[in-house]
XYZ file of N, CA and C in Angstrom:
219
model
N -41.694 -29.040 -5.304
C -42.408 -29.178 -4.045
C -43.367 -28.003 -3.840
N -42.912 -26.810 -4.253
C -43.745 -25.630 -4.087
C -45.038 -25.762 -4.889
N -44.922 -26.317 -6.102
C -46.110 -26.466 -6.948
C -47.081 -27.496 -6.380
N -46.557 -28.539 -5.762
C -47.413 -29.549 -5.139
C -48.186 -28.952 -3.965
N -47.523 -28.141 -3.160
C -48.186 -27.506 -2.021
C -49.280 -26.553 -2.497
N -48.973 -25.781 -3.529
C -49.977 -24.854 -4.061
C -51.147 -25.620 -4.657
N -50.859 -26.713 -5.384
C -51.929 -27.521 -5.958
C -52.827 -28.108 -4.870
N -52.226 -28.657 -3.817
C -53.024 -29.223 -2.725
C -53.855 -28.155 -2.027
N -53.288 -26.967 -1.859
C -54.011 -25.868 -1.225
C -55.222 -25.466 -2.056
N -55.013 -25.258 -3.349
C -56.110 -24.821 -4.213
C -57.151 -25.922 -4.360
N -56.717 -27.169 -4.512
C -57.670 -28.278 -4.657
C -58.506 -28.445 -3.388
N -57.878 -28.379 -2.228
C -58.641 -28.529 -0.989
C -59.569 -27.338 -0.781
N -59.133 -26.134 -1.184
C -59.993 -24.958 -1.091
C -61.227 -25.118 -1.976
N -61.036 -25.580 -3.208
C -62.171 -25.764 -4.114
C -63.134 -26.839 -3.611
N -62.598 -27.950 -3.139
C -63.467 -29.035 -2.663
C -64.213 -28.614 -1.404
N -63.521 -27.959 -0.476
C -64.194 -27.498 0.743
C -65.250 -26.442 0.435
N -64.949 -25.577 -0.517
C -65.943 -24.586 -0.933
C -67.169 -25.238 -1.548
N -66.944 -26.240 -2.393
C -68.068 -26.954 -2.990
C -68.890 -27.689 -1.934
N -68.207 -28.327 -0.997
C -68.923 -29.059 0.066
C -69.738 -28.088 0.917
N -69.157 -26.927 1.212
C -69.890 -25.944 2.015
C -71.113 -25.409 1.268
N -70.941 -25.085 -0.008
C -72.085 -24.609 -0.790
C -73.123 -25.701 -0.985
N -72.685 -26.931 -1.145
C -73.626 -28.045 -1.273
C -74.390 -28.254 0.028
N -73.727 -28.029 1.152
C -74.401 -28.147 2.451
C -75.491 -27.084 2.593
N -75.204 -25.876 2.081
C -76.172 -24.783 2.193
C -77.313 -24.941 1.190
N -76.965 -25.175 -0.092
C -77.966 -25.147 -1.156
C -78.489 -26.515 -1.564
N -77.885 -27.604 -1.042
C -78.350 -28.979 -1.279
C -78.459 -29.303 -2.771
N -77.342 -29.112 -3.515
C -77.307 -29.466 -4.924
C -77.369 -30.973 -5.102
N -76.558 -31.694 -4.330
C -76.501 -33.160 -4.395
C -76.779 -33.701 -3.003
N -77.581 -34.754 -2.912
C -77.849 -35.321 -1.581
C -76.625 -36.075 -1.043
N -76.032 -35.533 0.007
C -74.871 -36.159 0.649
C -75.192 -36.346 2.117
N -74.927 -37.543 2.619
C -75.104 -37.832 4.037
C -73.834 -37.394 4.775
N -73.935 -36.341 5.567
C -72.768 -35.761 6.226
C -72.466 -36.445 7.558
N -72.479 -37.748 7.573
C -72.127 -38.498 8.775
C -71.048 -39.510 8.431
N -70.344 -39.945 9.429
C -69.378 -41.029 9.275
C -68.190 -40.677 8.404
N -68.093 -41.382 7.285
C -66.924 -41.285 6.418
C -66.777 -39.903 5.776
N -67.881 -39.248 5.490
C -67.819 -37.912 4.881
C -67.235 -36.904 5.871
N -67.552 -37.030 7.150
C -66.965 -36.147 8.165
C -65.459 -36.351 8.258
N -65.013 -37.587 8.158
C -63.576 -37.868 8.184
C -62.906 -37.254 6.959
N -63.527 -37.401 5.787
C -62.988 -36.840 4.557
C -62.904 -35.313 4.649
N -63.937 -34.684 5.147
C -63.933 -33.227 5.302
C -62.866 -32.797 6.311
N -62.718 -33.541 7.394
C -61.690 -33.224 8.381
C -60.291 -33.331 7.790
N -60.058 -34.353 6.974
C -58.756 -34.511 6.321
C -58.503 -33.350 5.368
N -59.535 -32.941 4.621
C -59.380 -31.799 3.717
C -59.074 -30.512 4.478
N -59.698 -30.322 5.625
C -59.433 -29.127 6.429
C -57.991 -29.131 6.931
N -57.504 -30.283 7.361
C -56.118 -30.384 7.830
C -55.147 -30.114 6.682
N -55.430 -30.663 5.492
C -54.576 -30.406 4.326
C -54.600 -28.924 3.971
N -55.788 -28.317 4.010
C -55.925 -26.897 3.686
C -55.119 -26.032 4.653
N -55.251 -26.274 5.941
C -54.525 -25.490 6.940
C -53.021 -25.758 6.855
N -52.654 -27.015 6.708
C -51.230 -27.359 6.638
C -50.533 -26.772 5.435
N -51.162 -26.853 4.263
C -50.525 -26.288 3.075
C -50.517 -24.764 3.119
N -51.549 -24.175 3.705
C -51.544 -22.726 3.861
C -50.412 -22.260 4.752
N -50.224 -22.939 5.862
C -49.112 -22.592 6.752
C -47.762 -22.852 6.100
N -47.672 -23.931 5.310
C -46.415 -24.218 4.606
C -46.077 -23.110 3.622
N -47.094 -22.581 2.930
C -46.845 -21.483 1.998
C -46.413 -20.221 2.735
N -47.048 -19.929 3.851
C -46.700 -18.722 4.615
C -45.276 -18.808 5.146
N -44.921 -19.942 5.753
C -43.591 -20.060 6.337
C -42.504 -20.172 5.271
N -42.780 -20.857 4.166
C -41.763 -20.946 3.122
C -41.532 -19.591 2.473
N -42.567 -18.785 2.341
C -42.390 -17.444 1.789
C -41.614 -16.565 2.765
N -41.859 -16.734 4.050
C -41.146 -15.936 5.042
C -39.673 -16.277 5.127
N -39.336 -17.551 4.992
C -37.945 -17.964 5.092
C -37.199 -17.841 3.770
N -37.912 -17.777 2.649
C -37.252 -17.709 1.357
C -36.767 -16.305 1.027
N -37.361 -15.297 1.632
C -36.982 -13.920 1.339
C -35.606 -13.622 1.917
N -34.752 -13.101 1.077
C -33.404 -12.780 1.539
C -33.388 -11.391 2.155
N -32.518 -11.225 3.100
C -32.375 -9.935 3.771
C -31.433 -9.071 2.934
N -32.003 -8.294 2.016
C -31.189 -7.534 1.062
C -30.533 -6.314 1.677
N -31.096 -5.789 2.745
C -30.580 -4.534 3.292
C -30.091 -4.734 4.726
N -29.253 -5.684 4.930
C -28.816 -5.969 6.295
C -27.795 -4.957 6.812
N -27.168 -4.178 5.923
C -26.165 -3.221 6.354
C -26.702 -1.807 6.461
N -27.988 -1.614 6.294
C -28.567 -0.267 6.360
C -28.496 0.239 7.795
N -27.995 1.454 7.951
C -27.932 2.066 9.270
C -26.667 1.770 10.040
N -25.813 0.884 9.557
C -24.559 0.564 10.248
C -23.491 1.570 9.864
N -22.699 1.920 10.835
C -21.557 2.792 10.560
C -20.313 1.938 10.442
N -19.485 2.276 9.451
C -18.266 1.485 9.241
C -17.155 1.922 10.172
């Protein structure tokens, strides 16, 4: 599951980066209305969702190795 999330994150990052650069430099003529806006919106949601999934899974996966530091027996 972790590899799928990372793959979706990187793929959406690459596609969004290409779309943004294509919008600026006009490499390929793309009509940015209608269906393309929906596609870009879906990619943005996937990008944000997978990014948050990676952040939260990394935060919860770390074990508390030093939970007894500072305690007196």
